[in-house]
């Protein structure tokens, strides 16, 4: 079954009385090159487990089942379950879990479902409305995964993979860099989807660090400092941190002096080391 053929998709969906939900970010891939390329980029083998978020009608799932030992796909929309039963009937290394990826206990799910796997990776064409929360949950929950390959809106991908200290950097960039090495793999135009969204996409890869690269005194305070530094992007880092974290300008000025940091510096110019030093002194 060619799951990239518009004709085939229309026939399956109408047979199941399915209509697209914009709210669930349902834009299905129709470019035949994209899913094989995403699956190949995982360098998976029969010992690899892959967790997919949002299989849709299974176009990416199918490619994942071909390269990995086991695939578990979490789909929120119950209406897609009978569709997936039909489109992926040939694969016995697949399990579909009906649920909301933001509400499931992913640690438990991974422990239970991938017992026989030597490595677990996440691969997905993420619904746009939960891109950052899903990625942040995957990173912050310290799950036993080693790689994340996901399709996201282009602007989100550029921010996630930006260099800390560059114009595109934001709080999420710092978080990604803290936990992983990031890379944009390739572009995917809006015409590659049905229905076509108003934005283009990119596929990104986040390789989770095995060894911690950055040591901070207090992780919670570090991430609060980072969020506050980027909360008021038009202001200087000093003012943004002071206004949103409720710390006096005098205290922060002294810290900036101690670190020989320009008091007019914007947060996007701060390096990881600068941000860590500021948070460690607060
Ligand atoms: N993987 C398919 C593809 O590439 O064509 C579909 C991708 S579509 C962009 C996003 C999918 O995520 C949809 O199937 C949607 O129903 C599902 N989804 C949306 N919110 C979800 C959530 N909170 N948890 C799990 N799946 C979700």
mmCIF file of C-alpha atoms and ligand atoms in Angstrom:
data_model
loop_
_atom_site.group_PDB
_atom_site.id
_atom_site.type_symbol
_atom_site.label_atom_id
_atom_site.label_comp_id
_atom_site.label_asym_id
_atom_site.label_seq_id
_atom_site.Cartn_x
_atom_site.Cartn_y
_atom_site.Cartn_z
ATOM 1 C CA UNK A 1 0.000 0.000 0.000
ATOM 2 C CA UNK A 2 1.488 3.352 -1.033
ATOM 3 C CA UNK A 3 0.789 5.608 1.953
ATOM 4 C CA UNK A 4 2.214 8.636 0.129
ATOM 5 C CA UNK A 5 -0.283 8.447 -2.716
ATOM 6 C CA UNK A 6 -2.985 11.092 -2.348
ATOM 7 C CA UNK A 7 -5.455 8.742 -4.022
ATOM 8 C CA UNK A 8 -4.721 5.904 -1.606
ATOM 9 C CA UNK A 9 -4.870 8.215 1.425
ATOM 10 C CA UNK A 10 -8.216 9.655 0.316
ATOM 11 C CA UNK A 11 -9.667 6.173 -0.227
ATOM 12 C CA UNK A 12 -8.520 4.830 3.170
ATOM 13 C CA UNK A 13 -9.648 7.909 5.038
ATOM 14 C CA UNK A 14 -13.061 8.050 3.403
ATOM 15 C CA UNK A 15 -13.585 4.328 4.024
ATOM 16 C CA UNK A 16 -13.023 5.041 7.734
ATOM 17 C CA UNK A 17 -15.039 8.274 7.669
ATOM 18 C CA UNK A 18 -11.957 10.210 8.839
ATOM 19 C CA UNK A 19 -11.662 14.000 8.545
ATOM 20 C CA UNK A 20 -8.490 15.932 9.424
ATOM 21 C CA UNK A 21 -8.287 17.678 12.787
ATOM 22 C CA UNK A 22 -6.409 20.968 12.617
ATOM 23 C CA UNK A 23 -6.309 21.126 16.407
ATOM 24 C CA UNK A 24 -4.317 17.864 16.529
ATOM 25 C CA UNK A 25 -1.835 19.101 13.923
ATOM 26 C CA UNK A 26 -2.877 16.476 11.403
ATOM 27 C CA UNK A 27 -0.797 17.142 8.299
ATOM 28 C CA UNK A 28 0.187 13.818 6.767
ATOM 29 C CA UNK A 29 3.379 13.378 4.759
ATOM 30 C CA UNK A 30 2.969 12.618 1.054
ATOM 31 C CA UNK A 31 6.594 13.023 -0.099
ATOM 32 C CA UNK A 32 7.915 9.467 -0.645
ATOM 33 C CA UNK A 33 11.538 10.445 0.102
ATOM 34 C CA UNK A 34 11.091 11.990 3.541
ATOM 35 C CA UNK A 35 10.145 9.016 5.761
ATOM 36 C CA UNK A 36 12.801 6.613 4.425
ATOM 37 C CA UNK A 37 15.405 9.373 4.950
ATOM 38 C CA UNK A 38 14.248 9.963 8.531
ATOM 39 C CA UNK A 39 14.290 6.230 9.288
ATOM 40 C CA UNK A 40 17.746 5.767 7.735
ATOM 41 C CA UNK A 41 19.164 8.667 9.741
ATOM 42 C CA UNK A 42 18.596 6.642 12.926
ATOM 43 C CA UNK A 43 21.195 4.021 11.980
ATOM 44 C CA UNK A 44 18.929 1.522 13.694
ATOM 45 C CA UNK A 45 19.228 -2.280 13.761
ATOM 46 C CA UNK A 46 17.259 -5.232 15.134
ATOM 47 C CA UNK A 47 18.279 -4.304 18.687
ATOM 48 C CA UNK A 48 16.990 -0.724 18.369
ATOM 49 C CA UNK A 49 13.673 0.381 19.825
ATOM 50 C CA UNK A 50 11.933 3.404 18.314
ATOM 51 C CA UNK A 51 9.286 5.478 20.034
ATOM 52 C CA UNK A 52 7.137 7.404 17.564
ATOM 53 C CA UNK A 53 4.754 10.223 18.445
ATOM 54 C CA UNK A 54 1.674 10.614 16.233
ATOM 55 C CA UNK A 55 1.772 7.925 13.525
ATOM 56 C CA UNK A 56 -1.175 9.404 11.590
ATOM 57 C CA UNK A 57 -1.938 6.760 8.959
ATOM 58 C CA UNK A 58 1.477 5.162 9.473
ATOM 59 C CA UNK A 59 3.628 6.523 6.663
ATOM 60 C CA UNK A 60 6.691 7.053 8.877
ATOM 61 C CA UNK A 61 5.810 4.127 11.174
ATOM 62 C CA UNK A 62 6.103 1.751 8.235
ATOM 63 C CA UNK A 63 9.670 2.887 7.483
ATOM 64 C CA UNK A 64 10.592 2.669 11.168
ATOM 65 C CA UNK A 65 9.274 -0.910 11.342
ATOM 66 C CA UNK A 66 11.571 -1.807 8.429
ATOM 67 C CA UNK A 67 14.756 -0.564 10.125
ATOM 68 C CA UNK A 68 14.196 -1.154 13.856
ATOM 69 C CA UNK A 69 13.666 -4.192 16.089
ATOM 70 C CA UNK A 70 10.620 -2.748 17.796
ATOM 71 C CA UNK A 71 8.451 0.313 17.226
ATOM 72 C CA UNK A 72 5.978 1.785 19.682
ATOM 73 C CA UNK A 73 3.762 4.562 18.312
ATOM 74 C CA UNK A 74 1.705 6.823 20.537
ATOM 75 C CA UNK A 75 -1.404 8.207 18.822
ATOM 76 C CA UNK A 76 -3.937 10.425 20.560
ATOM 77 C CA UNK A 77 -6.694 10.278 17.959
ATOM 78 C CA UNK A 78 -8.764 7.105 18.490
ATOM 79 C CA UNK A 79 -10.250 7.436 14.987
ATOM 80 C CA UNK A 80 -6.833 6.526 13.538
ATOM 81 C CA UNK A 81 -6.564 3.188 15.344
ATOM 82 C CA UNK A 82 -8.642 1.160 12.833
ATOM 83 C CA UNK A 83 -6.822 2.935 9.998
ATOM 84 C CA UNK A 84 -3.448 1.904 11.436
ATOM 85 C CA UNK A 85 -4.688 -1.670 11.929
ATOM 86 C CA UNK A 86 -5.268 -1.760 8.211
ATOM 87 C CA UNK A 87 -2.234 0.128 6.883
ATOM 88 C CA UNK A 88 0.356 -1.551 9.132
ATOM 89 C CA UNK A 89 -1.120 -5.053 9.349
ATOM 90 C CA UNK A 90 2.032 -6.608 7.849
ATOM 91 C CA UNK A 91 4.327 -5.584 10.752
ATOM 92 C CA UNK A 92 4.611 -7.711 13.870
ATOM 93 C CA UNK A 93 7.281 -5.558 15.527
ATOM 94 C CA UNK A 94 4.849 -2.676 16.102
ATOM 95 C CA UNK A 95 2.664 -1.663 19.004
ATOM 96 C CA UNK A 96 0.254 1.263 18.869
ATOM 97 C CA UNK A 97 -0.502 2.985 22.158
ATOM 98 C CA UNK A 98 -3.584 5.165 22.278
ATOM 99 C CA UNK A 99 -2.769 8.168 24.473
ATOM 100 C CA UNK A 100 -1.530 11.708 24.831
ATOM 101 C CA UNK A 101 2.268 11.827 24.696
ATOM 102 C CA UNK A 102 2.220 14.754 27.136
ATOM 103 C CA UNK A 103 0.331 12.744 29.742
ATOM 104 C CA UNK A 104 1.923 9.307 29.482
ATOM 105 C CA UNK A 105 4.665 8.173 31.818
ATOM 106 C CA UNK A 106 7.296 7.840 29.097
ATOM 107 C CA UNK A 107 9.945 6.413 31.417
ATOM 108 C CA UNK A 108 7.641 3.548 32.378
ATOM 109 C CA UNK A 109 6.510 3.076 28.785
ATOM 110 C CA UNK A 110 10.117 2.780 27.583
ATOM 111 C CA UNK A 111 11.045 0.413 30.415
ATOM 112 C CA UNK A 112 8.065 -1.833 29.705
ATOM 113 C CA UNK A 113 8.093 -1.864 25.921
ATOM 114 C CA UNK A 114 11.779 -1.847 25.046
ATOM 115 C CA UNK A 115 13.179 -4.369 27.530
ATOM 116 C CA UNK A 116 14.983 -6.310 24.802
ATOM 117 C CA UNK A 117 16.473 -3.296 23.043
ATOM 118 C CA UNK A 118 20.029 -2.074 23.521
ATOM 119 C CA UNK A 119 19.159 1.469 22.487
ATOM 120 C CA UNK A 120 15.992 3.530 22.209
ATOM 121 C CA UNK A 121 15.447 6.449 19.839
ATOM 122 C CA UNK A 122 12.551 8.813 19.277
ATOM 123 C CA UNK A 123 11.405 9.574 15.747
ATOM 124 C CA UNK A 124 8.359 11.620 14.775
ATOM 125 C CA UNK A 125 6.717 14.130 12.544
ATOM 126 C CA UNK A 126 5.579 16.166 15.530
ATOM 127 C CA UNK A 127 2.265 17.994 15.682
ATOM 128 C CA UNK A 128 3.260 21.671 15.613
ATOM 129 C CA UNK A 129 1.174 22.675 18.619
ATOM 130 C CA UNK A 130 3.295 20.614 21.042
ATOM 131 C CA UNK A 131 6.754 20.683 19.411
ATOM 132 C CA UNK A 132 8.663 22.447 22.182
ATOM 133 C CA UNK A 133 6.850 20.842 25.147
ATOM 134 C CA UNK A 134 7.432 17.351 23.698
ATOM 135 C CA UNK A 135 11.106 18.017 23.031
ATOM 136 C CA UNK A 136 11.612 19.597 26.442
ATOM 137 C CA UNK A 137 9.874 16.651 28.148
ATOM 138 C CA UNK A 138 12.043 14.193 26.247
ATOM 139 C CA UNK A 139 15.190 16.063 27.274
ATOM 140 C CA UNK A 140 14.342 16.987 30.851
ATOM 141 C CA UNK A 141 12.850 13.655 31.940
ATOM 142 C CA UNK A 142 16.291 12.061 31.569
ATOM 143 C CA UNK A 143 14.776 9.153 29.664
ATOM 144 C CA UNK A 144 16.957 6.249 28.567
ATOM 145 C CA UNK A 145 17.011 7.424 24.927
ATOM 146 C CA UNK A 146 20.081 8.270 22.899
ATOM 147 C CA UNK A 147 18.721 10.127 19.900
ATOM 148 C CA UNK A 148 15.736 12.192 18.784
ATOM 149 C CA UNK A 149 14.997 12.682 15.064
ATOM 150 C CA UNK A 150 11.937 14.853 14.571
ATOM 151 C CA UNK A 151 10.276 17.008 11.977
ATOM 152 C CA UNK A 152 9.353 20.447 13.287
ATOM 153 C CA UNK A 153 8.326 23.815 11.886
ATOM 154 C CA UNK A 154 11.364 25.462 10.268
ATOM 155 C CA UNK A 155 11.553 28.436 12.661
ATOM 156 C CA UNK A 156 11.281 26.116 15.655
ATOM 157 C CA UNK A 157 14.020 23.882 14.213
ATOM 158 C CA UNK A 158 16.305 26.847 13.637
ATOM 159 C CA UNK A 159 15.848 28.005 17.208
ATOM 160 C CA UNK A 160 16.277 24.519 18.673
ATOM 161 C CA UNK A 161 19.503 23.949 16.716
ATOM 162 C CA UNK A 162 20.938 27.492 16.915
ATOM 163 C CA UNK A 163 24.270 28.122 18.553
ATOM 164 C CA UNK A 164 24.047 29.546 22.054
ATOM 165 C CA UNK A 165 25.378 33.099 21.714
ATOM 166 C CA UNK A 166 23.865 33.606 18.247
ATOM 167 C CA UNK A 167 20.944 35.772 17.076
ATOM 168 C CA UNK A 168 18.502 32.820 16.766
ATOM 169 C CA UNK A 169 19.188 31.534 20.283
ATOM 170 C CA UNK A 170 16.450 31.388 22.912
ATOM 171 C CA UNK A 171 15.837 29.622 26.212
ATOM 172 C CA UNK A 172 15.002 26.408 24.353
ATOM 173 C CA UNK A 173 18.350 26.586 22.493
ATOM 174 C CA UNK A 174 20.194 26.662 25.796
ATOM 175 C CA UNK A 175 18.173 23.698 27.098
ATOM 176 C CA UNK A 176 18.843 21.651 23.952
ATOM 177 C CA UNK A 177 22.531 22.464 24.100
ATOM 178 C CA UNK A 178 22.682 21.526 27.774
ATOM 179 C CA UNK A 179 21.397 18.014 27.093
ATOM 180 C CA UNK A 180 22.301 17.281 23.478
ATOM 181 C CA UNK A 181 24.205 17.964 20.300
ATOM 182 C CA UNK A 182 21.853 19.285 17.657
ATOM 183 C CA UNK A 183 21.852 19.291 13.884
ATOM 184 C CA UNK A 184 19.425 20.240 11.095
ATOM 185 C CA UNK A 185 19.313 17.238 8.738
ATOM 186 C CA UNK A 186 17.167 18.489 5.837
ATOM 187 C CA UNK A 187 14.335 20.793 4.749
ATOM 188 C CA UNK A 188 10.812 19.641 3.998
ATOM 189 C CA UNK A 189 8.571 22.048 2.074
ATOM 190 C CA UNK A 190 4.908 22.651 2.893
ATOM 191 C CA UNK A 191 3.905 20.924 -0.363
ATOM 192 C CA UNK A 192 5.099 17.611 1.123
ATOM 193 C CA UNK A 193 1.996 17.386 3.326
ATOM 194 C CA UNK A 194 -1.696 16.749 3.010
ATOM 195 C CA UNK A 195 -3.350 19.058 3.846
ATOM 196 C CA UNK A 196 -0.542 21.521 3.150
ATOM 197 C CA UNK A 197 0.303 23.705 6.193
ATOM 198 C CA UNK A 198 1.158 27.421 5.948
ATOM 199 C CA UNK A 199 4.768 26.839 7.000
ATOM 200 C CA UNK A 200 7.807 24.824 5.909
ATOM 201 C CA UNK A 201 9.498 22.222 8.078
ATOM 202 C CA UNK A 202 12.918 20.791 8.855
ATOM 203 C CA UNK A 203 14.062 17.449 10.200
ATOM 204 C CA UNK A 204 16.426 17.811 13.134
ATOM 205 C CA UNK A 205 18.562 15.364 15.058
ATOM 206 C CA UNK A 206 19.333 15.718 18.768
ATOM 207 C CA UNK A 207 22.009 13.368 20.062
ATOM 208 C CA UNK A 208 21.707 13.147 23.809
ATOM 209 C CA UNK A 209 24.987 13.597 25.641
ATOM 210 C CA UNK A 210 26.167 10.466 27.426
ATOM 211 C CA UNK A 211 28.450 12.496 29.647
ATOM 212 C CA UNK A 212 27.294 15.803 31.059
ATOM 213 C CA UNK A 213 29.130 18.600 29.233
ATOM 214 C CA UNK A 214 28.084 21.462 31.505
ATOM 215 C CA UNK A 215 28.170 21.350 35.292
ATOM 216 C CA UNK A 216 25.891 23.755 37.140
ATOM 217 C CA UNK A 217 25.465 24.179 40.901
ATOM 218 C CA UNK A 218 21.677 23.958 40.741
ATOM 219 C CA UNK A 219 19.892 22.811 37.568
ATOM 220 C CA UNK A 220 16.530 24.273 38.565
ATOM 221 C CA UNK A 221 18.038 27.703 39.204
ATOM 222 C CA UNK A 222 20.045 27.519 35.988
ATOM 223 C CA UNK A 223 16.938 26.933 33.858
ATOM 224 C CA UNK A 224 15.000 29.628 35.732
ATOM 225 C CA UNK A 225 17.850 32.067 35.078
ATOM 226 C CA UNK A 226 17.874 31.121 31.390
ATOM 227 C CA UNK A 227 14.085 31.540 31.065
ATOM 228 C CA UNK A 228 14.266 34.932 32.789
ATOM 229 C CA UNK A 229 17.224 36.057 30.651
ATOM 230 C CA UNK A 230 15.216 35.437 27.465
ATOM 231 C CA UNK A 231 11.826 36.549 28.836
ATOM 232 C CA UNK A 232 12.266 40.170 27.702
ATOM 233 C CA UNK A 233 14.251 39.863 24.502
ATOM 234 C CA UNK A 234 14.223 43.603 23.734
ATOM 235 C CA UNK A 235 15.851 44.408 27.058
ATOM 236 C CA UNK A 236 19.423 43.818 28.159
ATOM 237 C CA UNK A 237 20.147 40.468 29.827
ATOM 238 C CA UNK A 238 20.721 42.283 33.117
ATOM 239 C CA UNK A 239 17.342 44.051 32.983
ATOM 240 C CA UNK A 240 15.475 40.973 31.786
ATOM 241 C CA UNK A 241 16.855 38.803 34.588
ATOM 242 C CA UNK A 242 16.354 41.513 37.183
ATOM 243 C CA UNK A 243 12.743 42.303 36.106
ATOM 244 C CA UNK A 244 11.512 38.731 35.742
ATOM 245 C CA UNK A 245 13.469 36.982 38.498
ATOM 246 C CA UNK A 246 12.949 39.716 41.057
ATOM 247 C CA UNK A 247 16.655 40.257 41.747
ATOM 248 C CA UNK A 248 17.940 43.765 42.403
ATOM 249 C CA UNK A 249 19.879 45.485 39.616
ATOM 250 C CA UNK A 250 22.666 46.223 42.086
ATOM 251 C CA UNK A 251 23.181 42.530 42.894
ATOM 252 C CA UNK A 252 23.182 41.626 39.211
ATOM 253 C CA UNK A 253 25.468 44.544 38.309
ATOM 254 C CA UNK A 254 27.997 43.306 40.847
ATOM 255 C CA UNK A 255 27.808 39.788 39.380
ATOM 256 C CA UNK A 256 28.260 41.142 35.834
ATOM 257 C CA UNK A 257 31.280 43.165 37.048
ATOM 258 C CA UNK A 258 32.763 40.126 38.746
ATOM 259 C CA UNK A 259 32.395 38.175 35.480
ATOM 260 C CA UNK A 260 33.669 41.124 33.365
ATOM 261 C CA UNK A 261 30.425 41.042 31.384
ATOM 262 C CA UNK A 262 29.175 44.131 29.532
ATOM 263 C CA UNK A 263 26.095 45.333 31.433
ATOM 264 C CA UNK A 264 24.386 46.180 28.129
ATOM 265 C CA UNK A 265 24.816 42.707 26.662
ATOM 266 C CA UNK A 266 21.666 41.039 25.238
ATOM 267 C CA UNK A 267 20.842 37.505 26.296
ATOM 268 C CA UNK A 268 21.330 36.062 22.802
ATOM 269 C CA UNK A 269 24.990 37.108 23.035
ATOM 270 C CA UNK A 270 25.581 35.235 26.305
ATOM 271 C CA UNK A 271 27.499 31.962 26.060
ATOM 272 C CA UNK A 272 26.653 28.781 27.995
ATOM 273 C CA UNK A 273 29.559 29.566 30.317
ATOM 274 C CA UNK A 274 28.240 33.126 30.936
ATOM 275 C CA UNK A 275 24.752 31.833 31.755
ATOM 276 C CA UNK A 276 26.138 29.158 34.067
ATOM 277 C CA UNK A 277 28.395 31.650 35.853
ATOM 278 C CA UNK A 278 25.515 34.091 36.381
ATOM 279 C CA UNK A 279 23.179 31.403 37.721
ATOM 280 C CA UNK A 280 25.848 29.903 39.972
ATOM 281 C CA UNK A 281 26.350 33.302 41.618
ATOM 282 C CA UNK A 282 22.665 34.069 42.179
HETATM 283 N N1 LIG B 1 3.344 10.652 11.290
HETATM 284 C C1 LIG B 1 2.267 11.067 10.401
HETATM 285 C C2 LIG B 1 2.856 11.642 9.134
HETATM 286 O O1 LIG B 1 4.052 11.977 9.145
HETATM 287 O O2 LIG B 1 2.135 11.765 8.155
HETATM 288 C C3 LIG B 1 1.345 12.073 11.072
HETATM 289 C C4 LIG B 1 1.996 13.321 11.608
HETATM 290 S S1 LIG B 1 0.860 14.568 12.076
HETATM 291 C C5 LIG B 1 1.890 16.019 11.842
HETATM 292 C C6 LIG B 1 0.804 14.500 13.844
HETATM 293 C C7 LIG B 1 0.138 13.272 14.454
HETATM 294 O O3 LIG B 1 0.201 13.384 15.883
HETATM 295 C C8 LIG B 1 -1.339 13.088 14.132
HETATM 296 O O4 LIG B 1 -1.569 11.751 13.824
HETATM 297 C C9 LIG B 1 -2.071 13.476 15.432
HETATM 298 O O5 LIG B 1 -3.322 12.836 15.599
HETATM 299 C C10 LIG B 1 -1.047 13.032 16.464
HETATM 300 N N2 LIG B 1 -1.127 13.741 17.762
HETATM 301 C C11 LIG B 1 -1.523 15.005 17.986
HETATM 302 N N3 LIG B 1 -1.421 15.315 19.272
HETATM 303 C C12 LIG B 1 -0.923 14.218 19.904
HETATM 304 C C13 LIG B 1 -0.588 13.916 21.257
HETATM 305 N N4 LIG B 1 -0.749 14.842 22.225
HETATM 306 N N5 LIG B 1 -0.118 12.686 21.556
HETATM 307 C C14 LIG B 1 0.035 11.745 20.577
HETATM 308 N N6 LIG B 1 -0.264 11.984 19.270
HETATM 309 C C15 LIG B 1 -0.733 13.196 18.941
#
